[in-house]
Coordinates of C-alpha atoms and ligand atoms in Angstrom, one line a residue:
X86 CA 39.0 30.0 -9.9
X87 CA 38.6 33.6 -11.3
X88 CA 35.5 35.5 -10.6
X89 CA 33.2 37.3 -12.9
X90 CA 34.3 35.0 -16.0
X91 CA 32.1 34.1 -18.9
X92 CA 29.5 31.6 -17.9
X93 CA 29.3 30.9 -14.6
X94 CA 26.3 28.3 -14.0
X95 CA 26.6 29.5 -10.0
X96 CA 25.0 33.1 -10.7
X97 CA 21.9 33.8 -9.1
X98 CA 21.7 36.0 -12.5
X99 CA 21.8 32.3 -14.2
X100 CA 18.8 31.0 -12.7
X101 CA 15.5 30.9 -14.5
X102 CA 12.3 30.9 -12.6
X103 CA 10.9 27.4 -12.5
X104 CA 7.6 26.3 -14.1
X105 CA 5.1 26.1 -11.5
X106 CA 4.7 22.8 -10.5
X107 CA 2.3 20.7 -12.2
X108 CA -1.0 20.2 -9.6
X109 CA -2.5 17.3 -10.2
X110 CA -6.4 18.6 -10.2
X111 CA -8.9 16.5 -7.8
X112 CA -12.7 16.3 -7.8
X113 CA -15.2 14.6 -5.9
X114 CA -17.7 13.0 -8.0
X115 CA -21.3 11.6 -7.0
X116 CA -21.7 9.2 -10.4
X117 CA -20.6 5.3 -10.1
X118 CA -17.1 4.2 -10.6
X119 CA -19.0 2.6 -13.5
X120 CA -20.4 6.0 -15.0
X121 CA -17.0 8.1 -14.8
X122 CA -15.6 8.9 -17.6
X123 CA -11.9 8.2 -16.8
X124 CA -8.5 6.8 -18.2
X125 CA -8.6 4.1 -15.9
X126 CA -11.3 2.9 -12.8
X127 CA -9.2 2.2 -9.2
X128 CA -10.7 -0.3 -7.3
X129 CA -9.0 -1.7 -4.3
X130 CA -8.3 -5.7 -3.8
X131 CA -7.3 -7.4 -0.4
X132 CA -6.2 -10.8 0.8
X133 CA -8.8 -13.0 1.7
X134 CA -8.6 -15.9 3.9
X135 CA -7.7 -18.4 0.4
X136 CA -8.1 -15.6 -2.3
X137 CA -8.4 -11.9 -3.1
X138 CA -11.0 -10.3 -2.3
X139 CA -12.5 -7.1 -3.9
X140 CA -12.6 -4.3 -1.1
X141 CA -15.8 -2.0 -1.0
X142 CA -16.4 1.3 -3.6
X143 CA -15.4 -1.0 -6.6
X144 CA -19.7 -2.9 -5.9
X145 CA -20.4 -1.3 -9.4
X146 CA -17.1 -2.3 -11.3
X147 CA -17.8 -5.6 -10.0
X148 CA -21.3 -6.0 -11.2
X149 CA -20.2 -5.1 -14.8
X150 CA -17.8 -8.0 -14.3
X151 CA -21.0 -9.8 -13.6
X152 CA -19.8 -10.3 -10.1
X153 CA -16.7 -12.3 -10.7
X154 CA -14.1 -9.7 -10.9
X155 CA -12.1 -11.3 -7.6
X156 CA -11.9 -14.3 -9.6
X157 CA -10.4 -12.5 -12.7
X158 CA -8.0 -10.7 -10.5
X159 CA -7.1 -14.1 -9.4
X160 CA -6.9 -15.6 -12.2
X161 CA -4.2 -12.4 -13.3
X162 CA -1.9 -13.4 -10.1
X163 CA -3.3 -10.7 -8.1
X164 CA -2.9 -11.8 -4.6
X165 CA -3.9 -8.8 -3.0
X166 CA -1.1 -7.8 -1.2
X167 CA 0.3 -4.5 -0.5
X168 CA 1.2 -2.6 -3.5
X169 CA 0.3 -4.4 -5.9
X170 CA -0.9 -3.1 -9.2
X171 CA -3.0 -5.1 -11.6
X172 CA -4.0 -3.6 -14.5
X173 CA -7.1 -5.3 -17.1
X174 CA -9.3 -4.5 -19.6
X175 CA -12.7 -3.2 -18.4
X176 CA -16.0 -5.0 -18.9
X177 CA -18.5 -3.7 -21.1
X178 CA -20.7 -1.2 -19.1
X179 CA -17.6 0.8 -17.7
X180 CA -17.0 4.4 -19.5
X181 CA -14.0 3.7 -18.2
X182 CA -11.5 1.5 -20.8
X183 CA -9.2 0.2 -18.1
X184 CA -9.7 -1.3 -14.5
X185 CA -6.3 -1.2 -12.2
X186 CA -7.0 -3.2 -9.6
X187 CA -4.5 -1.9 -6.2
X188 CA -3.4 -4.4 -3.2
X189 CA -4.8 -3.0 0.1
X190 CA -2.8 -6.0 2.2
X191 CA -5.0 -7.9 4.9
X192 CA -8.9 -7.3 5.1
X193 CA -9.4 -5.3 8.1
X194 CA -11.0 -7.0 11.2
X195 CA -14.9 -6.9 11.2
X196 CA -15.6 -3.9 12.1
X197 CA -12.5 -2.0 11.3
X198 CA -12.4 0.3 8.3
X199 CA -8.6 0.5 5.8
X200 CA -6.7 2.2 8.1
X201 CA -5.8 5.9 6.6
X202 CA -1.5 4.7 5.9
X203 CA -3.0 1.7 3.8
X204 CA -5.6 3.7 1.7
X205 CA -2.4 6.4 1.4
X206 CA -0.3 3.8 -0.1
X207 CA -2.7 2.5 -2.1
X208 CA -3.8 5.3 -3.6
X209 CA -0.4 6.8 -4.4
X210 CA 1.4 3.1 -6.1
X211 CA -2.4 3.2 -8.4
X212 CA -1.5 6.7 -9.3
X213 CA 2.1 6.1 -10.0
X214 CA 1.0 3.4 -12.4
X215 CA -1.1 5.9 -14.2
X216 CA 1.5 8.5 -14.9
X217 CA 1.0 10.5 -18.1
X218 CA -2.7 9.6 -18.2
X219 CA -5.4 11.9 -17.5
X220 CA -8.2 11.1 -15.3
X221 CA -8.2 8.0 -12.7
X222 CA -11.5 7.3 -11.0
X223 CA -10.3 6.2 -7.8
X224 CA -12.8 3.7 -6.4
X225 CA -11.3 2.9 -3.0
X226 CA -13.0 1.9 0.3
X227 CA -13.7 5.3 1.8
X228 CA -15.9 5.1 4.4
X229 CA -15.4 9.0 6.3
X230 CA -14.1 12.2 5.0
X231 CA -10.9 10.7 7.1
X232 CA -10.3 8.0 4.1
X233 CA -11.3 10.3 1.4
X234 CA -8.6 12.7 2.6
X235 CA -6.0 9.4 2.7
X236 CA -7.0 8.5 -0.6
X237 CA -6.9 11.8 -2.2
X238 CA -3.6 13.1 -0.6
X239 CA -1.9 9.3 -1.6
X240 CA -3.1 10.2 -5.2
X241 CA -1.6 13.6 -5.7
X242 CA 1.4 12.8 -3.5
X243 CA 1.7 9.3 -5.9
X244 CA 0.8 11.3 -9.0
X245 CA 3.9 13.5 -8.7
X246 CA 6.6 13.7 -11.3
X247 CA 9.6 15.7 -11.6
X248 CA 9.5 17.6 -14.8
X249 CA 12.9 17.2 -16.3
X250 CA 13.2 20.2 -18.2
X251 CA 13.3 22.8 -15.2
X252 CA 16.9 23.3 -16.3
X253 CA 18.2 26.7 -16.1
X254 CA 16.5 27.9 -19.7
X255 CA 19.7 27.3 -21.7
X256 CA 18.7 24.1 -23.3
X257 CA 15.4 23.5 -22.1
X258 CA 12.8 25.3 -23.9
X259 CA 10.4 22.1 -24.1
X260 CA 9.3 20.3 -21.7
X261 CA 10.5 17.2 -20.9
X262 CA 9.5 14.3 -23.7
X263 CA 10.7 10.9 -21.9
X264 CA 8.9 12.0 -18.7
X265 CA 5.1 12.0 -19.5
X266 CA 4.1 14.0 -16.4
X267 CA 2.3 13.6 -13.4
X268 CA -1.4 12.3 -13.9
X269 CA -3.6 14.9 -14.3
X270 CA -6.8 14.8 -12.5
X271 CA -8.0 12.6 -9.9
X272 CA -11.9 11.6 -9.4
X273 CA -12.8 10.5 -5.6
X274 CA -15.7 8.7 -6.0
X275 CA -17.4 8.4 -3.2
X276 CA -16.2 12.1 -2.6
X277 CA -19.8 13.9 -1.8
X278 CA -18.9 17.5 -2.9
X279 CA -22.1 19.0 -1.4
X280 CA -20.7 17.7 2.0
X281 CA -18.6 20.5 3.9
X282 CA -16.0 18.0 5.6
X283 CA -15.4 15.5 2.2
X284 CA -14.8 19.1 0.8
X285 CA -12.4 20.5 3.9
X286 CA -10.5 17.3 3.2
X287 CA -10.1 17.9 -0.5
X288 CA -9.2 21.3 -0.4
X289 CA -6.8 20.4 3.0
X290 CA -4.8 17.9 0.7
X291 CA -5.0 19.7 -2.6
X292 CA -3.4 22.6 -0.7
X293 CA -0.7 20.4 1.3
X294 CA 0.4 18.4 -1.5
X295 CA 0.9 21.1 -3.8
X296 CA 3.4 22.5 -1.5
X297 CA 4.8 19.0 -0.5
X298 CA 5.0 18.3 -4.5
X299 CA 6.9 22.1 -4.6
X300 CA 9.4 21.0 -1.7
X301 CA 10.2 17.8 -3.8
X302 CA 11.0 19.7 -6.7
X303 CA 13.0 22.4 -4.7
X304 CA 15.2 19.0 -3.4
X305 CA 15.2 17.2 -6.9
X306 CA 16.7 20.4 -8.8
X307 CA 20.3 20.2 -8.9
X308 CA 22.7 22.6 -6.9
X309 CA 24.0 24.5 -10.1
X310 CA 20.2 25.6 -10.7
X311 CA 19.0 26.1 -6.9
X312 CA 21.7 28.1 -5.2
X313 CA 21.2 29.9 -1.6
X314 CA 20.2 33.0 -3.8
X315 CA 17.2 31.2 -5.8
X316 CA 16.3 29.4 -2.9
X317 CA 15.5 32.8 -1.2
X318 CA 13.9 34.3 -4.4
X319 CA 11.5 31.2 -4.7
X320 CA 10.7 31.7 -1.1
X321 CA 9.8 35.8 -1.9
X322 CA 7.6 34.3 -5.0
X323 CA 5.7 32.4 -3.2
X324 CA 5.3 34.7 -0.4
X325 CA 4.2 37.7 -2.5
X326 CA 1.7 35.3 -4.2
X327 CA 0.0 34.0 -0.6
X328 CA 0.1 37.9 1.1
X329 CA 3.5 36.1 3.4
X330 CA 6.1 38.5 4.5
X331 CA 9.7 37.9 3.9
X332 CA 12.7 39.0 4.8
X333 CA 16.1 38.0 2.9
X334 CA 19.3 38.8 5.1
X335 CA 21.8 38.8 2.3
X336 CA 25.9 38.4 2.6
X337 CA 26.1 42.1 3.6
X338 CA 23.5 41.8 6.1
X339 CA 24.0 38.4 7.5
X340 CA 28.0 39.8 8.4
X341 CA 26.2 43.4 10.0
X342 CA 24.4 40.7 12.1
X343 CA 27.0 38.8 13.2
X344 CA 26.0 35.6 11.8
X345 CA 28.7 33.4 12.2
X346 CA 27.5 30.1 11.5
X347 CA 25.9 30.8 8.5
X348 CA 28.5 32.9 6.9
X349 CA 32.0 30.6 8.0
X350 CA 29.6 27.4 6.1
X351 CA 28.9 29.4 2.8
X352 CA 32.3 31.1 2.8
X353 CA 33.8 28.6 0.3
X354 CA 31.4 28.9 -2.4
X355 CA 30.9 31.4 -4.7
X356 CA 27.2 31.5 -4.4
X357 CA 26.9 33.4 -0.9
X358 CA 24.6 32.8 1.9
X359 CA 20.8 33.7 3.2
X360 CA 18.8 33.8 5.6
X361 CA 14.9 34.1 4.9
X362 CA 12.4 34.8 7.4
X363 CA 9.5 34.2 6.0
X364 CA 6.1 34.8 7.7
X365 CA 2.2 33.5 8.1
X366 CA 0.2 35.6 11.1
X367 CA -3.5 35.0 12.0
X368 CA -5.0 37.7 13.0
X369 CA -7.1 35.7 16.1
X370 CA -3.6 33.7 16.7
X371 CA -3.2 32.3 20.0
X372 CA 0.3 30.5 19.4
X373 CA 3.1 31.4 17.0
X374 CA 5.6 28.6 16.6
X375 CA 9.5 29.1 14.9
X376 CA 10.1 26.4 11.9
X377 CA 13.9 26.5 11.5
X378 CA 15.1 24.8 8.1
X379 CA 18.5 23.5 7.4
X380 CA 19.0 25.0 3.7
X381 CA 22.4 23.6 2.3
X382 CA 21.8 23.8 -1.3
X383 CA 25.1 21.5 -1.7
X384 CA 26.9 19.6 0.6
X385 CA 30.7 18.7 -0.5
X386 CA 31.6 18.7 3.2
X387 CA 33.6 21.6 2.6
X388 CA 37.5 21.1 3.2
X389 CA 36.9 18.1 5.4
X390 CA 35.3 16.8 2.0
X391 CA 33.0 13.9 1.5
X392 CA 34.7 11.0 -0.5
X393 CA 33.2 9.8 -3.2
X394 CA 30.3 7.7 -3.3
X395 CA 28.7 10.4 -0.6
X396 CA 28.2 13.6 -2.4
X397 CA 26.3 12.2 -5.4
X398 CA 22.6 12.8 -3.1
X399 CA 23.9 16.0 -1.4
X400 CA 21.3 18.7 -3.3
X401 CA 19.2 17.5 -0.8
X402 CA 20.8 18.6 2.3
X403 CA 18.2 21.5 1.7
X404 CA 15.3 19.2 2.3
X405 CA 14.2 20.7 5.9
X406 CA 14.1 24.3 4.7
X407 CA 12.0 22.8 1.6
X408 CA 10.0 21.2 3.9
X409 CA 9.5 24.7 6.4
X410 CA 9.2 26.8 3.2
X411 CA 6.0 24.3 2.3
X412 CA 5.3 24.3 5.8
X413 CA 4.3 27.9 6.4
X414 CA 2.8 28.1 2.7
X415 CA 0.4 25.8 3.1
X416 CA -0.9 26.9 6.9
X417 CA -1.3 30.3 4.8
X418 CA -3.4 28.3 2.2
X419 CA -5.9 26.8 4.7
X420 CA -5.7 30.1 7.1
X421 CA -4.7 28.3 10.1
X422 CA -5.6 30.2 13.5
X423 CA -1.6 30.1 13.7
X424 CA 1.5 32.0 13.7
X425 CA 4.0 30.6 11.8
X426 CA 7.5 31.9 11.1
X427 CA 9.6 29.9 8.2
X428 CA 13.8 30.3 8.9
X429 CA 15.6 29.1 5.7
X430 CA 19.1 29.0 6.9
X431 CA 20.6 28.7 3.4
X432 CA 24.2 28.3 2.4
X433 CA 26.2 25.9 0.1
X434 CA 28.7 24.5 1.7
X435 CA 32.5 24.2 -0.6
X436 CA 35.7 24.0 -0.5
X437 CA 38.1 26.7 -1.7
X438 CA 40.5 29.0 -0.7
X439 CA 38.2 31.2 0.9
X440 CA 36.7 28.2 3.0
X441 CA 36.3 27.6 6.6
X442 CA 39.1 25.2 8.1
X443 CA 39.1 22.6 10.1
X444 CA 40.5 24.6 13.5
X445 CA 38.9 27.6 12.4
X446 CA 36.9 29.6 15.7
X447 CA 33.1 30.7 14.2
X448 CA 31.7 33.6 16.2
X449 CA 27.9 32.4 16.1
X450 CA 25.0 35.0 16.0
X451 CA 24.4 36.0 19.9
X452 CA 28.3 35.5 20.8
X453 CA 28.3 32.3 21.2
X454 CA 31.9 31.0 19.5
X455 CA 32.6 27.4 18.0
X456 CA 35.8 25.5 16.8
X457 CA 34.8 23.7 13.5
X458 CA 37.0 20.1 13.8
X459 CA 34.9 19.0 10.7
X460 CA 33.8 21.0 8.1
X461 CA 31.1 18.5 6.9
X462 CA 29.5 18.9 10.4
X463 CA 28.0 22.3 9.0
X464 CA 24.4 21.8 9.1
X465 CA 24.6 22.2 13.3
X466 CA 26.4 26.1 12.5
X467 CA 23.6 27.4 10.2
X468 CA 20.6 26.1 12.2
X469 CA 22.8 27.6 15.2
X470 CA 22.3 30.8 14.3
X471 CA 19.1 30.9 13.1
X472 CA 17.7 29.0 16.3
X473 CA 19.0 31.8 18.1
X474 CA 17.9 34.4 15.7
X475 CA 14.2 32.6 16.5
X476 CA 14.7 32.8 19.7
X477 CA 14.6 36.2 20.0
X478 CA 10.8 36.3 18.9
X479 CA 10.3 34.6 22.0
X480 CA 7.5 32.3 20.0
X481 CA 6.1 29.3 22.0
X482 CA 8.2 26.2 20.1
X483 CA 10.8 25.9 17.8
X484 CA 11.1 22.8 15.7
X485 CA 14.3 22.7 13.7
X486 CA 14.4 20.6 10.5
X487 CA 17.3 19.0 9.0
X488 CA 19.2 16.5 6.8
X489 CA 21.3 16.2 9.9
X490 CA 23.2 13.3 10.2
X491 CA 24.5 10.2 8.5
X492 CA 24.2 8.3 12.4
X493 CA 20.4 9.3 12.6
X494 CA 20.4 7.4 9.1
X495 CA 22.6 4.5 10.7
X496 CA 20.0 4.2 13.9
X497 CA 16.9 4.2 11.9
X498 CA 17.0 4.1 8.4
X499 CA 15.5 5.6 5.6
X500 CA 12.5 6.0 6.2
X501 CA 11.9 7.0 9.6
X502 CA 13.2 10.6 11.1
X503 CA 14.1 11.5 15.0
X504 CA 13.0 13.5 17.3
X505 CA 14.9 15.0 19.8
X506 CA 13.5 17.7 22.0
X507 CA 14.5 19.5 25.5
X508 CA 11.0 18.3 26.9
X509 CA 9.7 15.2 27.4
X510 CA 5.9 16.0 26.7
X511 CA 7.3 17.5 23.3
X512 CA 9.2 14.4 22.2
X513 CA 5.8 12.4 22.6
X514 CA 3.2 14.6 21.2
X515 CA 5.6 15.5 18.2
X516 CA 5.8 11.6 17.5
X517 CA 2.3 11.5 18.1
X518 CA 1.7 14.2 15.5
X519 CA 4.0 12.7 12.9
X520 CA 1.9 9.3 13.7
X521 CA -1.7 11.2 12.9
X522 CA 0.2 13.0 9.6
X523 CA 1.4 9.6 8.3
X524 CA 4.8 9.9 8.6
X525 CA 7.1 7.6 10.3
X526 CA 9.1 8.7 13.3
X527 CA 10.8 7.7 16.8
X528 CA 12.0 9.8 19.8
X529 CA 15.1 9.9 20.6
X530 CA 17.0 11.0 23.7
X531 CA 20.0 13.6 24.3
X532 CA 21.7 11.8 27.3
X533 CA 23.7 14.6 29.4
X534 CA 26.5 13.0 29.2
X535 CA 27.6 13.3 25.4
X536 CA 28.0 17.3 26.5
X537 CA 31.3 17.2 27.4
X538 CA 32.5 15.6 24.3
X539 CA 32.0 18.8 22.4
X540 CA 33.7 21.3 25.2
X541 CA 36.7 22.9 23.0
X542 CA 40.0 24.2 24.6
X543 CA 39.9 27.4 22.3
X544 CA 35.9 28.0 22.2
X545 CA 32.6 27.5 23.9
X546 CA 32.2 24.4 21.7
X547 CA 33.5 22.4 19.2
X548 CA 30.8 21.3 16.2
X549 CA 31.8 17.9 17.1
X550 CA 32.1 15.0 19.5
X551 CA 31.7 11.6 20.2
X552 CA 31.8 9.4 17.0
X553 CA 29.2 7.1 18.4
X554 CA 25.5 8.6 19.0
X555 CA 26.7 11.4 16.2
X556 CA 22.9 12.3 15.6
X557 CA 22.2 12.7 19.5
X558 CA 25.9 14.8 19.2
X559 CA 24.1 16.9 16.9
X560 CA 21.0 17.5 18.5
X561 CA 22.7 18.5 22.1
X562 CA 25.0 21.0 20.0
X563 CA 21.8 22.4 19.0
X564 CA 20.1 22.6 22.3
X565 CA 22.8 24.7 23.5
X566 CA 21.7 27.8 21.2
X567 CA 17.3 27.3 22.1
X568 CA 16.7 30.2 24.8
X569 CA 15.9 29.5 28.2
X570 CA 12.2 28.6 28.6
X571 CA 11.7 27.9 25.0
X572 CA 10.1 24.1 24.2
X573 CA 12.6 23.1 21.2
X574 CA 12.3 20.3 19.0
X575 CA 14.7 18.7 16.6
X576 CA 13.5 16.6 13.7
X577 CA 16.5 14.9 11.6
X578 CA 15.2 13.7 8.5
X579 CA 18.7 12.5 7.0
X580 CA 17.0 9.1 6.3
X581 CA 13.4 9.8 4.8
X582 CA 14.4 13.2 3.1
X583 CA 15.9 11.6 -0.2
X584 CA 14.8 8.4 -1.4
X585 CA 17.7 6.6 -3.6
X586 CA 15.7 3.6 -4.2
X587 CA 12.9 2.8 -6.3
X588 CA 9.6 4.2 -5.4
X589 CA 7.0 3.0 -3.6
X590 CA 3.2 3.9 -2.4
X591 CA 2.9 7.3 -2.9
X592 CA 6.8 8.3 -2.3
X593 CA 8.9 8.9 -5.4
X594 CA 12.0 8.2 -6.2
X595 CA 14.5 11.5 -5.2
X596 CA 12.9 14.4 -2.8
X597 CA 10.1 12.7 -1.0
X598 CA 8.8 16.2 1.2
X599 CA 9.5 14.4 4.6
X600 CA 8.4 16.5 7.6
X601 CA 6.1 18.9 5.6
X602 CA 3.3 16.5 6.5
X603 CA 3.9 16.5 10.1
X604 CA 4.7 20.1 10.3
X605 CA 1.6 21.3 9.4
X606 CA -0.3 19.2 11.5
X607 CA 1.7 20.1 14.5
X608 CA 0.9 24.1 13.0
X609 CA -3.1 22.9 13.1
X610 CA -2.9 21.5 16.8
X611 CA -1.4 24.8 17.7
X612 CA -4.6 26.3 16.0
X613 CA -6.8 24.3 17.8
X614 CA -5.3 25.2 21.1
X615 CA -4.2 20.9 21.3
X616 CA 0.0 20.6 21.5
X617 CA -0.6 18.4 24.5
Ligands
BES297 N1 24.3 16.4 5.3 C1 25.0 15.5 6.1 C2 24.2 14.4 6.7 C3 23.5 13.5 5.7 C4 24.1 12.2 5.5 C5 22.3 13.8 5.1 C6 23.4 11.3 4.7 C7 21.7 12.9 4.3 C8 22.3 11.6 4.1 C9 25.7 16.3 7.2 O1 26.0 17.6 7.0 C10 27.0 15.6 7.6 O2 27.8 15.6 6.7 N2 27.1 15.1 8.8 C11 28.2 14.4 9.2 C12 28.6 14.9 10.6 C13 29.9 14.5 11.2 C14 31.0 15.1 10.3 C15 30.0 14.9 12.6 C16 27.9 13.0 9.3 O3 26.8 12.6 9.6 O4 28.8 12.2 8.9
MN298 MN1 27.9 17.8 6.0
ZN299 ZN1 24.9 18.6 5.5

């Protein structure tokens, strides 16, 4: 294709700033579910023993039901379950003109409060159903500022919609009609503002899930609109914005360094590579941990292309550098007692005449040279060099995170991510971590023996091995470029990243944020001096 013609959609020059992302506001209230004025009243319904049963907050709902609203619920085919939305006209007494009634699943054992995942769900399938409204009361059993925290961060991260008219300003100068928009304000009640710990968990998940909600709407924007070049001027933004400091290692800068990797992946494209370093320092810091992102804006698989029927997903292959980018913003929201440094490794990843070739020798950053067999194994090169790169800050962990592998999707699924690490105590307190944040995740191991499978006759390595275990593959490739003495961690989030079915709880369909949640509680354990 000729450069510099007319229109070319792939110019950074093209791109047009996105709206900021819609934030769904949250308040704690102190008036009755019953008082609020609201689109809708959220009350929560379990399974009893023979029927539903309505779960504690929704006491004054109930009375204006005269006490039988389990029995209306009941009568409506509510069972309870998990997920489960029932929506009815309110009694007389409600402000409120709507009651949705959300299943919570089993009633807790006596004793036992909702457990933080349920009220989560919950909280984000009610606010789902009230998309393009604008106030929900939510009236869900929190007992601690622990469940108002679930229940408000299930809300906002349920609430989220992607706005359909961040195009590229051509043809887009209203917003989007179809898509009525996220719902706009969320009332805990229950939420006792005047309380400092129900108001550090309202301002911990307003903060988080505006930046999860930004990383899902870096994923869900389509390659021709998010190239490596807007990627990196999103991430300046937002930096300038929160007092961050960046630093954007263009083309130019990236071949003065010697950054193979990165470079020999984005070579095929016309829209060229960066690297971002992007920065949050505490002054009273203890710990600084590396966040390594894998940033390819699109996947094709280069000249070892994908076949169809595997491409269609691939703008999110820059879901882990979303999810550092949100990472680092958000520990600079809430002032963690934390260093954090954000790596986008960003490239996009095509084939062309000017592409890498299968056969082709990569000389990585820090000398290090690799024989690419496949093309499509690219993700492994560009974290490569910017693993290095992190290791030369000599910070106390690196946790790389990346749409890694189809075989990490094979082995677990969509919906859980794995952890490899090259330290035991790592592997379990990063899974631990992930537990506490809500996410789902399982260790995994890098046996020794896979090694030799990537030993190349004409380089130090080849970028791939064995066919079977192809996300432990990955993760030993990786090891080989973490420093000596440096406690490494590899999250691969190929499964969770992008959800292509329908959605559910408080995951949408498209981007879901994965890893955003557990990154920034692993950067709050650093704070507190607790890694394990
Ligand atoms: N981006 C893909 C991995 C992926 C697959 C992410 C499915 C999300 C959903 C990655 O770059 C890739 O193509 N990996 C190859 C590696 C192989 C060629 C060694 C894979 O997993 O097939
Ligand atoms: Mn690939
Ligand atoms: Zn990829």
């Amino acid at each position: 294709m000729r450069r510099g013609a007319a229109y070319n959609p792939w110019r950074p020059t093209n791109y047009r700033k996105r709206d900021p992302t819609t934030v769904t506001a949250l308040t704690l209230s102190t008036s009755s579910a019953a008082a609020l004025r609201a689109d809708a009243v959220v009350v929560g319904v379990a399974k009893g023993a023979k029927s539903p049963v309505v779960a504690a907050g929704a006491e004054a709902v109930d009375k204006a039901f005269g006490g039988k609203l389990a029995a209306v619920l009941e009568t409506l085919g509510a069972t309870g379950a998990e997920g489960e939305v029932t929506k009815l006209p309110a009694a007389s007494g409600l402000k409120a003109p709507v009651v949705l009634a959300v299943g919570l699943g089993e009633v807790p054992a006596k004793g036992d409060g909702y457990d933080a995942e349920t009220l989560r769900r919950a909280a984000g399938a009610a606010a789902r159903a009230l998309s393009g409204s604008k106030k929900g009361a939510f009236a869900l059993p929190i007992e601690d500022p622990a469940g108002a925290a679930a229940v408000a961060e299930g809300a906002l991260l349920g609430a989220y919609t992607y706005d359909k008219s961040n195009g590229n300003g051509r043809n887009a100068k209203d917003k989007d009609k179809k898509n009525n928009g996220p719902l706009a304000e969320v009332a805990l009640v229950g939420g006792k503002p005047r309380d400092k710990a129900y108001k550090a968990a309202a301002e911990r998940a307003t903060a988080l899930v505006a930046e999860i909600n930004r990383a899902r709407d870096l994923i869900n924007t389509p390659s021709n609109l998010l190239n490596p070049a807007a990627f990196a001027a999103e991430a300046v933004a937002a930096a300038k914005e929160h007092g961050l400091k960046t630093e954007v290692l263009d083309e130019k800068a990236l071949k003065k360094g010697g950054y193979g990797g990165i470079l020999g992946v984005g070579q095929g494209s016309e829209a060229p590579p960066r690297l971002v370093r992007i920065a949050y320092t505490h002054p009273k810091a203890e710990k600084t941990l590396a966040l390594v992102g894998k940033g390819i804006t699109y996947d094709s698989g280069g000249i070892s292309l994908k076949p169809a029927g595997h491409n269609e997903t691939m703008k999110c292959d820059m879901s882990g550098a979303a999810a550092v980018f949100a990472a680092v913003v958000t520990a600079a929201k809430l002032g963690l007692r934390v260093n954090l440094t954000g790596w986008l490794a960003l490239a996009e990843n095509m084939p062309s005449g000017s592409a890498t070739r299968p056969g082709d020798v990569l000389s990585m950053y820090g000398g290090k040279t690799v024989e690419v067999l496949n093309t499509d194994a690219e993700g492994r090169l560009v974290l490569a060099d910017a693993i290095t790169r992190a290791g030369e800050e000599k910070p106390d962990a690196i946790v790389d995170v990346a749409t890694l592998t189809g075989a990490m999707v094979l082995a677990l699924g969509n919906r859980t991510f794995g952890i490899m690490t090259n330290d035991e105590a790592f592997r379990t307190t990063l899974h631990e971590i992930a537990e506490e944040a809500g996410e789902q995740s399982w260790p995994m191991p890098l046996p020794d023996h896979l090694r030799k499978g990537i030993d190349s006759p004409v380089a130090d390595l080849a970028n791939m091995g064995e066919r079977m275990g192809g996300g432990l593959v990955a993760g030993i490739f990786l090891k080989e470029f973490v420093a000596d003495g440096i406690t490494w961690g590899h999250l691969d989030i190929a499964g969770p990243a992008f959800n292509e079915s329908g959605p559910f709880g408080y995951t949408p369909k498209g981007g879901t944020g994965a890893a955003v949640r557990t990154l920034v509680r692993l950067a709050e354990r650093a704070a507190d001096g607790d890694l394990g």
